[in-house]
mmCIF file of C-alpha atoms in Angstrom:
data_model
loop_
_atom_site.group_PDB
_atom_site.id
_atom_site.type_symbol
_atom_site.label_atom_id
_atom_site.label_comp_id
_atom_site.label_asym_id
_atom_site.label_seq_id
_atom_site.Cartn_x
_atom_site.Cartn_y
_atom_site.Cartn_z
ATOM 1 C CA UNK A 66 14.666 -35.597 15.662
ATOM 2 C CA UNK A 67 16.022 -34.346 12.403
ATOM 3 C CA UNK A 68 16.637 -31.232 9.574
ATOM 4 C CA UNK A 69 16.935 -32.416 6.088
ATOM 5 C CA UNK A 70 18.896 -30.151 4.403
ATOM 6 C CA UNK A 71 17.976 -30.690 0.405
ATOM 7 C CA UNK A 72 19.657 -29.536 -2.256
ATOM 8 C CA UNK A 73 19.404 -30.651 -6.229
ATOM 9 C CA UNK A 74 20.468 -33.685 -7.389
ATOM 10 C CA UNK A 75 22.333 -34.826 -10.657
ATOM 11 C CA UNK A 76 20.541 -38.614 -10.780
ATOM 12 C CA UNK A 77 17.288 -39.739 -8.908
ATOM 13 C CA UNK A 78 17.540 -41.702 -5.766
ATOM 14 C CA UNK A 79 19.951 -39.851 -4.177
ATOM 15 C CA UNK A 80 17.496 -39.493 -1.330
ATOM 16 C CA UNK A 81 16.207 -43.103 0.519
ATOM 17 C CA UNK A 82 11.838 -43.143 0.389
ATOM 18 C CA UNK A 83 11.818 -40.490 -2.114
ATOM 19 C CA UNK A 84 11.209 -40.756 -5.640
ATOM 20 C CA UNK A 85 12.746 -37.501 -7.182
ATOM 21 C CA UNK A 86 12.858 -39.678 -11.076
ATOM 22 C CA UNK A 87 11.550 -36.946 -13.420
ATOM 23 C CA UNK A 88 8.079 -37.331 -15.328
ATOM 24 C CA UNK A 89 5.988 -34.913 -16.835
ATOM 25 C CA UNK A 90 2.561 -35.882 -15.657
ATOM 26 C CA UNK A 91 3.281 -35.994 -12.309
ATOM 27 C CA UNK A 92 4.830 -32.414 -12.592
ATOM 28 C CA UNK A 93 2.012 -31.256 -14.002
ATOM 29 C CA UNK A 94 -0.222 -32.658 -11.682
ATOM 30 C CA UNK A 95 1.500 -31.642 -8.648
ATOM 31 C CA UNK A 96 2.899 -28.629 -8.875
ATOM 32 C CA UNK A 97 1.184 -25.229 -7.752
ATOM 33 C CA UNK A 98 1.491 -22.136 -6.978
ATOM 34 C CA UNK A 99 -0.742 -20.295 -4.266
ATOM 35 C CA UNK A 100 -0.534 -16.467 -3.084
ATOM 36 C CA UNK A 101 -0.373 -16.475 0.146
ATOM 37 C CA UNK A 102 -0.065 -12.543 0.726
ATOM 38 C CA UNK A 103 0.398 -9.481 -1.503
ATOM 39 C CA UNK A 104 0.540 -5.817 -1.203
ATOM 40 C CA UNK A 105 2.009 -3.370 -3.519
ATOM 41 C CA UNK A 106 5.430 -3.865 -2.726
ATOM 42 C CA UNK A 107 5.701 -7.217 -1.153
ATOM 43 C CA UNK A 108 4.570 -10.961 -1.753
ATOM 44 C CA UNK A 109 4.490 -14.243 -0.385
ATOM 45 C CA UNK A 110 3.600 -17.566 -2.676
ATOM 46 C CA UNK A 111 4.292 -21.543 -1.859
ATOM 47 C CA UNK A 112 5.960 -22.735 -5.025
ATOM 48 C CA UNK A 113 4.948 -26.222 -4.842
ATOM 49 C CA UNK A 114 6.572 -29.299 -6.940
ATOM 50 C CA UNK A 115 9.758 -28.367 -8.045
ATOM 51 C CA UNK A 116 13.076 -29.191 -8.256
ATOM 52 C CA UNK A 117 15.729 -26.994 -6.294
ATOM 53 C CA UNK A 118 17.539 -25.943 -9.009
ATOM 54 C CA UNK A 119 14.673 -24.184 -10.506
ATOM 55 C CA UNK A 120 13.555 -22.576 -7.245
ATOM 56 C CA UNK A 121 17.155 -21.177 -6.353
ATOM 57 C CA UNK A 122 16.923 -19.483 -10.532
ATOM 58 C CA UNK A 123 14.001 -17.985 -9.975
ATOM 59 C CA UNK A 124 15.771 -16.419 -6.641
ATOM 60 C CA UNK A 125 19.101 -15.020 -8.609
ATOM 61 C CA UNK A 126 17.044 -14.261 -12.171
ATOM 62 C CA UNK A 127 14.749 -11.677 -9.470
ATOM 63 C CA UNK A 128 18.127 -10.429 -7.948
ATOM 64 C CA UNK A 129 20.439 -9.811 -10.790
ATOM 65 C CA UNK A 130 18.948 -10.400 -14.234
ATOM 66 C CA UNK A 131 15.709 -8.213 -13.943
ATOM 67 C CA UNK A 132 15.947 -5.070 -15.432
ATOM 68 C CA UNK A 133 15.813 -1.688 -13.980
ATOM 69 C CA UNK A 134 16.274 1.722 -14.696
ATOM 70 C CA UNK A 135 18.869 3.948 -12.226
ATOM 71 C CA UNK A 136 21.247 6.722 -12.310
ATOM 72 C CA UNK A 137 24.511 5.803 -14.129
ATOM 73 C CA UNK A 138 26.074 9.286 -14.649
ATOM 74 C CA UNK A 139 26.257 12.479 -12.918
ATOM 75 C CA UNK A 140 27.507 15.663 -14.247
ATOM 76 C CA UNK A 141 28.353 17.954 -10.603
ATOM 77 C CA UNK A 142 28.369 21.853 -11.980
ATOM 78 C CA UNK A 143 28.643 22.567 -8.701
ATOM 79 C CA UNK A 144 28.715 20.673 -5.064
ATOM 80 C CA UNK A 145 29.835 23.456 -1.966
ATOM 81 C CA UNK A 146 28.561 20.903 0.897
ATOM 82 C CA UNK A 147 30.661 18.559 2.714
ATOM 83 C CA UNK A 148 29.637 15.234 0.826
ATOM 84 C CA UNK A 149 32.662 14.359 -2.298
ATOM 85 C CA UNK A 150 31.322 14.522 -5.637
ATOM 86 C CA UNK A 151 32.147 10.648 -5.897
ATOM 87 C CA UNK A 152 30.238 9.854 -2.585
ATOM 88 C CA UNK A 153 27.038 11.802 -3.990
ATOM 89 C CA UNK A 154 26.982 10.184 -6.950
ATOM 90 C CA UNK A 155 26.938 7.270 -5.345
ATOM 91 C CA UNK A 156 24.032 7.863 -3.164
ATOM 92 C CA UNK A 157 22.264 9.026 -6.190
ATOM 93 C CA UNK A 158 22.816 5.665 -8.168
ATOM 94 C CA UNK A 159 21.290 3.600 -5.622
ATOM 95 C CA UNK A 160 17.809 5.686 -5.361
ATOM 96 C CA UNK A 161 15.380 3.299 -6.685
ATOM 97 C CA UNK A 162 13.376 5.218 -9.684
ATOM 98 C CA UNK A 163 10.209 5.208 -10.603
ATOM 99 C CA UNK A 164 10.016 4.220 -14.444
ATOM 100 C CA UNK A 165 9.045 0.926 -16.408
ATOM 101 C CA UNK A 166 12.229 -0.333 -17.682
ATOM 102 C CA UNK A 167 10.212 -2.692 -20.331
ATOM 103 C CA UNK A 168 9.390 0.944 -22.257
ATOM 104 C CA UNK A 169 13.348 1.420 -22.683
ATOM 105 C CA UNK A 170 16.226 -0.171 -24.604
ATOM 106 C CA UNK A 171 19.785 -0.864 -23.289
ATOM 107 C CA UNK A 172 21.811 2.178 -24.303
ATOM 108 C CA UNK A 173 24.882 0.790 -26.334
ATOM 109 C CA UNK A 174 28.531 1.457 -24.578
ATOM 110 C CA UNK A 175 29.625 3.380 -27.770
ATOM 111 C CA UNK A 176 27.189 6.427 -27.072
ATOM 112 C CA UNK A 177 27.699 9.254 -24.993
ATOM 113 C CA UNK A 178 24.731 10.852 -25.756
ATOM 114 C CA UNK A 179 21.676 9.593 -24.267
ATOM 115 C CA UNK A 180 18.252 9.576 -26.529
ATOM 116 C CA UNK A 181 14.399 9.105 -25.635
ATOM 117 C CA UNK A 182 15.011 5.607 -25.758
ATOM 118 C CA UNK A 183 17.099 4.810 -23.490
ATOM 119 C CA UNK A 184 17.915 7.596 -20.981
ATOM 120 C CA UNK A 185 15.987 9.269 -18.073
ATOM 121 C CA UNK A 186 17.219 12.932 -17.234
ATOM 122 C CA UNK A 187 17.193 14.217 -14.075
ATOM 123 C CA UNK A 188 17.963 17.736 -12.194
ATOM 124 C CA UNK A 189 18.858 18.514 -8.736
ATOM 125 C CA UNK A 190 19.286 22.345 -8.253
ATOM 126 C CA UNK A 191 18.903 23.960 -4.718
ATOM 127 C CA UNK A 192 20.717 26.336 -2.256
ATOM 128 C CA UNK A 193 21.013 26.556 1.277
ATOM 129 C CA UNK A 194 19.349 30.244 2.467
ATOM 130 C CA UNK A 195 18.656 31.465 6.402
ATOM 131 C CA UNK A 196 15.153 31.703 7.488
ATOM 132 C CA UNK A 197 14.654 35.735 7.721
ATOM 133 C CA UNK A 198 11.652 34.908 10.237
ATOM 134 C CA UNK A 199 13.368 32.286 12.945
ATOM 135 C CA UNK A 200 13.571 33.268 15.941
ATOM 136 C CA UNK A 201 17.112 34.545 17.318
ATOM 137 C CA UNK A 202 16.995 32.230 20.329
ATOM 138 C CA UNK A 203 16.193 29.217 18.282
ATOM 139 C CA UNK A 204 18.986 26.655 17.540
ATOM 140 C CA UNK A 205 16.667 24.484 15.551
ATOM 141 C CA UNK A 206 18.342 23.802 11.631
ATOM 142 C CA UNK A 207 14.842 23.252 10.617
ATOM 143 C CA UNK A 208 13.686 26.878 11.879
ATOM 144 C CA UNK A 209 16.827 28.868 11.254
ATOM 145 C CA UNK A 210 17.702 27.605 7.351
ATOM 146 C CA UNK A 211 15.761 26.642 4.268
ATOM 147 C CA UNK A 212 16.310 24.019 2.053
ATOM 148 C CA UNK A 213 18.736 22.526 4.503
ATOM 149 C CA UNK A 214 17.973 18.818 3.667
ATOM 150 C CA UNK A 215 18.175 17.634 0.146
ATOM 151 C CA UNK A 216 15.646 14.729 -0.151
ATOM 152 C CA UNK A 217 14.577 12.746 -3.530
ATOM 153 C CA UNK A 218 11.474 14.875 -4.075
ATOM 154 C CA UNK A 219 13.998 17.824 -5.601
ATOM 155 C CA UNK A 220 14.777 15.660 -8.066
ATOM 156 C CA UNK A 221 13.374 17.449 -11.158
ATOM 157 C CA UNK A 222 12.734 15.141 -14.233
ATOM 158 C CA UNK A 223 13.621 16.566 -17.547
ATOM 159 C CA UNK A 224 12.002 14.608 -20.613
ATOM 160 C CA UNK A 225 14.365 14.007 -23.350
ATOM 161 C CA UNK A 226 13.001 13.813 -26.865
ATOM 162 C CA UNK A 227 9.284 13.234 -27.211
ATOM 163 C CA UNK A 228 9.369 12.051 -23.528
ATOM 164 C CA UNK A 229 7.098 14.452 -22.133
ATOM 165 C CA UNK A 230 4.167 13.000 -24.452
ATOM 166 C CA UNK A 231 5.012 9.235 -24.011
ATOM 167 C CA UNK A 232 5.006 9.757 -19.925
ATOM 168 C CA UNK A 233 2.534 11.951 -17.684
ATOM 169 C CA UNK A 234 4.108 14.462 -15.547
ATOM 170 C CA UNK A 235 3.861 11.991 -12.640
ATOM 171 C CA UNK A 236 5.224 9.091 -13.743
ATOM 172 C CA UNK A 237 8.535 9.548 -13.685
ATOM 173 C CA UNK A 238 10.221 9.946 -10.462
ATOM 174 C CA UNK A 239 11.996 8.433 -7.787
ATOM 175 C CA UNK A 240 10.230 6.160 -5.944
ATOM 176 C CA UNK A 241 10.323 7.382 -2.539
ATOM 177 C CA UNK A 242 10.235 11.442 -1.915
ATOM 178 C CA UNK A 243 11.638 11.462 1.620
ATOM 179 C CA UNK A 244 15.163 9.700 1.149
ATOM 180 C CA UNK A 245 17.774 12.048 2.259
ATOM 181 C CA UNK A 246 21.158 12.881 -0.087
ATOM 182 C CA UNK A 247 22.705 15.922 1.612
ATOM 183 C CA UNK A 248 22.197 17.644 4.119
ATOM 184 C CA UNK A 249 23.936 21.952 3.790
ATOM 185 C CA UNK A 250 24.277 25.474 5.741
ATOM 186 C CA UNK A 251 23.777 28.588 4.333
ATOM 187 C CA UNK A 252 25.696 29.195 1.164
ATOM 188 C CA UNK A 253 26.287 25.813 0.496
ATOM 189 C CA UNK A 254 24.533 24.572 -2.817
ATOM 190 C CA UNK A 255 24.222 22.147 -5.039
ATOM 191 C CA UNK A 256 23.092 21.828 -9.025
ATOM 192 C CA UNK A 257 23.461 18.332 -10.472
ATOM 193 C CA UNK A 258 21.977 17.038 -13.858
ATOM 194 C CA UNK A 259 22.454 12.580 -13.368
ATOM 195 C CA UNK A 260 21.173 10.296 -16.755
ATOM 196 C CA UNK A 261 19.571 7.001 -15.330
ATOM 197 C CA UNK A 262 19.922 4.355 -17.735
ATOM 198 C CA UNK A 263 18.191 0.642 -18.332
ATOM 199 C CA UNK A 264 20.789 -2.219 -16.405
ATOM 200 C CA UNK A 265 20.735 -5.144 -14.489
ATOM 201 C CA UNK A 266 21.666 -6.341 -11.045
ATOM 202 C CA UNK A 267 24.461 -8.355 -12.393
ATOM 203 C CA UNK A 268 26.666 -5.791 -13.667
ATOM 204 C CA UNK A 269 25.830 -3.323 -10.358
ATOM 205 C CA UNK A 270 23.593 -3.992 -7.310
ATOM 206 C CA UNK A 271 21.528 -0.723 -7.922
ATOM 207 C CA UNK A 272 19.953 -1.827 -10.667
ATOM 208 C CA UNK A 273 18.121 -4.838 -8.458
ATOM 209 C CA UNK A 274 14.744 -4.608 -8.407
ATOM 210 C CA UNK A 275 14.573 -6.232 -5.355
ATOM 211 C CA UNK A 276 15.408 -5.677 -1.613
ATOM 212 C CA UNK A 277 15.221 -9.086 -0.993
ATOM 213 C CA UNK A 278 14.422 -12.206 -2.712
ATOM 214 C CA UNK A 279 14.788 -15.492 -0.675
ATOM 215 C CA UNK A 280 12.964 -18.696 -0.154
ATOM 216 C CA UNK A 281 12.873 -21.514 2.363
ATOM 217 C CA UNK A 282 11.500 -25.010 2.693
ATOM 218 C CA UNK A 283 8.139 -25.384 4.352
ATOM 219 C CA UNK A 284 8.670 -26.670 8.227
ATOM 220 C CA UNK A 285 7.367 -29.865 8.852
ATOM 221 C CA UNK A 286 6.451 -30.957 12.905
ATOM 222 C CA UNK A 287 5.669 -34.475 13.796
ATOM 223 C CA UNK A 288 4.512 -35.502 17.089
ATOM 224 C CA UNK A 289 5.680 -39.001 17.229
ATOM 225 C CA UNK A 290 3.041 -39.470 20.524
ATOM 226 C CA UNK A 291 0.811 -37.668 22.345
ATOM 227 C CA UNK A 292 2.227 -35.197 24.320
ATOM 228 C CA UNK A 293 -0.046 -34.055 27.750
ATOM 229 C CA UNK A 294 -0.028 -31.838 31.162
ATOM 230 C CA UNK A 295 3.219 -29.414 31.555
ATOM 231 C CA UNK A 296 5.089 -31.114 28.776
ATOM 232 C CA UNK A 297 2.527 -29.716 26.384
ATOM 233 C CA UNK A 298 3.241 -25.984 27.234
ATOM 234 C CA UNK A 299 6.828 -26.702 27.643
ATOM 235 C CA UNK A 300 6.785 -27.807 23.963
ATOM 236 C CA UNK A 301 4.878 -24.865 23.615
ATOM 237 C CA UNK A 302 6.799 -22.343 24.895
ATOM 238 C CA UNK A 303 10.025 -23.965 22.582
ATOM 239 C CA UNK A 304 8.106 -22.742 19.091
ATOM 240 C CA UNK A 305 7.556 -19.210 18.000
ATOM 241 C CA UNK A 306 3.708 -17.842 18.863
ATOM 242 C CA UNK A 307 1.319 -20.046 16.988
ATOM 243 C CA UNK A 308 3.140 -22.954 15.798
ATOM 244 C CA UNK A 309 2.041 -25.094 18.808
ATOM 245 C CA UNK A 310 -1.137 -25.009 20.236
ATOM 246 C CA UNK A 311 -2.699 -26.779 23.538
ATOM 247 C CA UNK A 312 -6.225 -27.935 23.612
ATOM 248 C CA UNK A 313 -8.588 -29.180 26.456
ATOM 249 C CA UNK A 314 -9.417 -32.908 25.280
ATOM 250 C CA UNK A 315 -11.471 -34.763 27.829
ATOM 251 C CA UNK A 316 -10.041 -32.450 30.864
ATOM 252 C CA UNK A 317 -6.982 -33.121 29.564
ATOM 253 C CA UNK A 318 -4.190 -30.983 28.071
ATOM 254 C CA UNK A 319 -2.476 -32.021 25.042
ATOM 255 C CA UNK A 320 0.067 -30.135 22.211
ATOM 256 C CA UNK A 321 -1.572 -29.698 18.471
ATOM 257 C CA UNK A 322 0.532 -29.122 15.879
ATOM 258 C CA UNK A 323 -1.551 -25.899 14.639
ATOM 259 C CA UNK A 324 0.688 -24.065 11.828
ATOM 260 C CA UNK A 325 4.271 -25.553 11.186
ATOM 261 C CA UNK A 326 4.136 -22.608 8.812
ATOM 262 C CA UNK A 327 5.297 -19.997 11.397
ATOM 263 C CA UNK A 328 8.176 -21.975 12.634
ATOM 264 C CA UNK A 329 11.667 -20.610 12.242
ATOM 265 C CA UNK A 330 14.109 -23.071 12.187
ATOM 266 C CA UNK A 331 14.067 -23.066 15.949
ATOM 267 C CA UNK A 332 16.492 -25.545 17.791
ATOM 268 C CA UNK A 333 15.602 -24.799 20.887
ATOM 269 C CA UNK A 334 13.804 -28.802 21.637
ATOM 270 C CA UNK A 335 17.224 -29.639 20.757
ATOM 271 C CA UNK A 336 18.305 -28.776 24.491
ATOM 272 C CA UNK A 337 15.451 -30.844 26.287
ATOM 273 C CA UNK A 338 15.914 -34.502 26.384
ATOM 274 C CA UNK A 339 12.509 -35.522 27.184
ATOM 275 C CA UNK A 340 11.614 -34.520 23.562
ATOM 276 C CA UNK A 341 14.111 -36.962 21.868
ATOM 277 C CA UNK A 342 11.489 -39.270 20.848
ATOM 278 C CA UNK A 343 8.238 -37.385 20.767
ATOM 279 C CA UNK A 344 9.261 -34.940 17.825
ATOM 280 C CA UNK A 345 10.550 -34.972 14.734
ATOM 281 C CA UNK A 346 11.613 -31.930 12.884
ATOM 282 C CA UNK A 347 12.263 -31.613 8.694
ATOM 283 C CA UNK A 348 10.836 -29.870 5.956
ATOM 284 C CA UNK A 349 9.137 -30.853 3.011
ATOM 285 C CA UNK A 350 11.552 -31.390 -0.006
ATOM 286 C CA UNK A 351 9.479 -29.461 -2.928
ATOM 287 C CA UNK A 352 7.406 -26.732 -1.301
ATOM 288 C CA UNK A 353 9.222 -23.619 -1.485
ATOM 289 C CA UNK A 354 7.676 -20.818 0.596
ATOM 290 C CA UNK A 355 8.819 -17.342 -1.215
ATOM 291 C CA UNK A 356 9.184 -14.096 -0.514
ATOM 292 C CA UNK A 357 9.447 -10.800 -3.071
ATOM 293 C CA UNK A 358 10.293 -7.653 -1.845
ATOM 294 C CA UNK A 359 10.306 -5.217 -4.470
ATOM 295 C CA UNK A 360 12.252 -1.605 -4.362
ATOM 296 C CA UNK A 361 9.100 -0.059 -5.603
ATOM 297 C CA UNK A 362 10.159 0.329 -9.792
ATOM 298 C CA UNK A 363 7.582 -2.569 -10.398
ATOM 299 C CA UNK A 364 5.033 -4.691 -8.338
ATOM 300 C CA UNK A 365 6.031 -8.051 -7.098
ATOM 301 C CA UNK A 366 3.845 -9.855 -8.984
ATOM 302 C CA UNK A 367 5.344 -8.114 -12.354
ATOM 303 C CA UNK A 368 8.641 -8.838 -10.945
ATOM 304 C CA UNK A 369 7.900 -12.571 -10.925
ATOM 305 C CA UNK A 370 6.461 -12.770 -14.340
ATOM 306 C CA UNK A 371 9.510 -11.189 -15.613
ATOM 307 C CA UNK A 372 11.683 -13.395 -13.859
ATOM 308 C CA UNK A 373 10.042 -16.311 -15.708
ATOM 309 C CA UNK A 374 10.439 -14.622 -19.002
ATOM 310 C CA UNK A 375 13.846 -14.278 -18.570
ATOM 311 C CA UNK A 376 13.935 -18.093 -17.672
ATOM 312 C CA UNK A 377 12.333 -19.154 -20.496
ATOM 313 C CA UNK A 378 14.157 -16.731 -22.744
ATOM 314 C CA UNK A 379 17.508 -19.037 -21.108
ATOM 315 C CA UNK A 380 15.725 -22.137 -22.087
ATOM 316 C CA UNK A 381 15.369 -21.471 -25.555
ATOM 317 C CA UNK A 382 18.864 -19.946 -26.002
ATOM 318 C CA UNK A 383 20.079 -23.515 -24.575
ATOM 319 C CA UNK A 384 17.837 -25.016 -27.683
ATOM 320 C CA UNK A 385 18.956 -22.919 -30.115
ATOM 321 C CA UNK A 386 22.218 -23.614 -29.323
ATOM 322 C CA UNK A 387 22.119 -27.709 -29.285
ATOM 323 C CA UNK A 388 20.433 -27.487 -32.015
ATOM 324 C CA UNK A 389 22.701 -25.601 -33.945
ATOM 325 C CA UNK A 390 25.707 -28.182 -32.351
ATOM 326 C CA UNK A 391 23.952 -30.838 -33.871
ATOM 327 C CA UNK A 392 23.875 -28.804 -37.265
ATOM 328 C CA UNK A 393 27.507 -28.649 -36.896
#
């Protein structure tokens, strides 16, 4: 039994049996990509001939060098509940909102003013009141005050510019209307006006589009021989829920390998000795399964494509710059 552990390599033949030399028409005949599952915020693909390297840039471009917009700056006029003007602000930054950061341009470090271009406005303005109609045996906050919990949908947008016209009413926002900020008793207010601004997950985590982006090597399971009777649904018992199947073959019981796919790295046929020679564990060396989770600013799939633009925008930088070496 064995893991492979793989990792990218500087010169082919690093790996005994397998021929990792590079040539285009075998890349382009082998590799693949297949969807595998996709909602609105998540997705699943097998990225399928490829090196490492270009699998783990894909992971870090989705993670830190996709852009997003969020709040960078918040002007407190006034904050009477318990949460530190520093704290709220920070809360506020990493609300996820709901804009298209390819309609925007980087605002430039020199400018304090925002413009259309390149700033969101937002305004968060409510007050704490009691509830004239609770009832005086009630000890219920959400009976006996209003406006006690400051969530995301009091978040007012206020268009900048021409704003309004380039951007129904709707569509900007944050992305989620039931995250909490603050939570206040009667008298206790707040009125905030925050500027969200276009960034990228490099220079501050709340600016990832993602709330995770990860990918792992598709399991492989061989059953070196047959395996029959109890020590099928022992071997069973050691995968997770589907990876190992029994079937009734001629009255007789015997293990199936039915979808390595759900495995998860288990070690448990580690501890059993009988299965020293009947299985072999690894995974295969260029099918990357992936998975997107996106915060909600953009679909996963748009997330991906982006991802590769920024890759390819990388690529040509490199060219322009060797070629302008060789100039020199």
């Amino acid at each position: 039994m064995s893991c492979i552990k793989v990792h990218t390599t500087d010169f082919p033949g690093n790996y005994p049996g397998y021929d990792d030399t590079w040539d285009q028409e075998k890349f382009e005949k082998n590799f693949r990509v297949d969807v595998v599952h996709m909602t609105e915020d998540t997705l699943e693909f097998d990225m399928i001939g490829i090196d490492a390297a270009i699998a783990n840039a894909f992971r870090r471009i989705l993670l830190a060098e996709v852009p997003t917009m969020a709040v960078e700056k918040v002007f407190v006029y006034n904050n009477t509940s318990i949460i530190q003007d520093e704290i709220l602000a920070h809360r506020l930054g990493l609300i996820p909102i709901k804009a298209d950061p390819r309609l925007f341009e980087y605002k430039n470090q020199g400018d304090e003013e925002g413009t259309e271009i390149d700033t969101l406005q937002f305004q968060l303005k409510i007050k704490c009141t009691r509830n004239p109609r609770a009832s005086k045996d009630s000890s219920d906050p959400n009976e006996l005050y209003l406006n006690h919990r400051v969530y995301t949908k009091h978040m007012q947008w206020v268009p900048i510019g021409n704003q309004a016209d380039m951007f129904p009413d709707s569509a900007i926002r944050p992305v989620h209307e039931d995250i909490l900020i603050a939570q206040l008793r009667p008298g206790q207010e707040l009125d905030l006006c925050m500027h969200c601004v276009k960034g990228i997950g490099k220079d501050h985590a709340k600016f990832s589009p993602v709330a995770t982006a990860s990918y792992r090597l598709l399991p492989e399971i061989s059953l070196l021989q047959p395996i029959e009777g109890e020590l099928a649904e022992k071997l069973r018992k050691c995968f997770s829920p589907g990876v190992i199947e029994v079937q009734n073959l001629n009255g007789r019981r015997v293990a199936k390998v039915a979808n390595a796919r759900l495995d998860t790295c288990t070690r448990e046929i580690f501890r059993h000795e009988e299965f020293k020679n009947l299985v072999r564990l690894a995974r295969v060396r260029d099918h990357y399964i992936f998975s997107v989770e996106s915060t909600g600013v953009l679909p996963p799939d748009v997330l991906m494509s982006e991802a590769i633009k920024v890759l390819m925008s990388k690529c040509q930088r490199f060219l322009e710059e060797l070629d302008l070496s060789q100039m020199e």
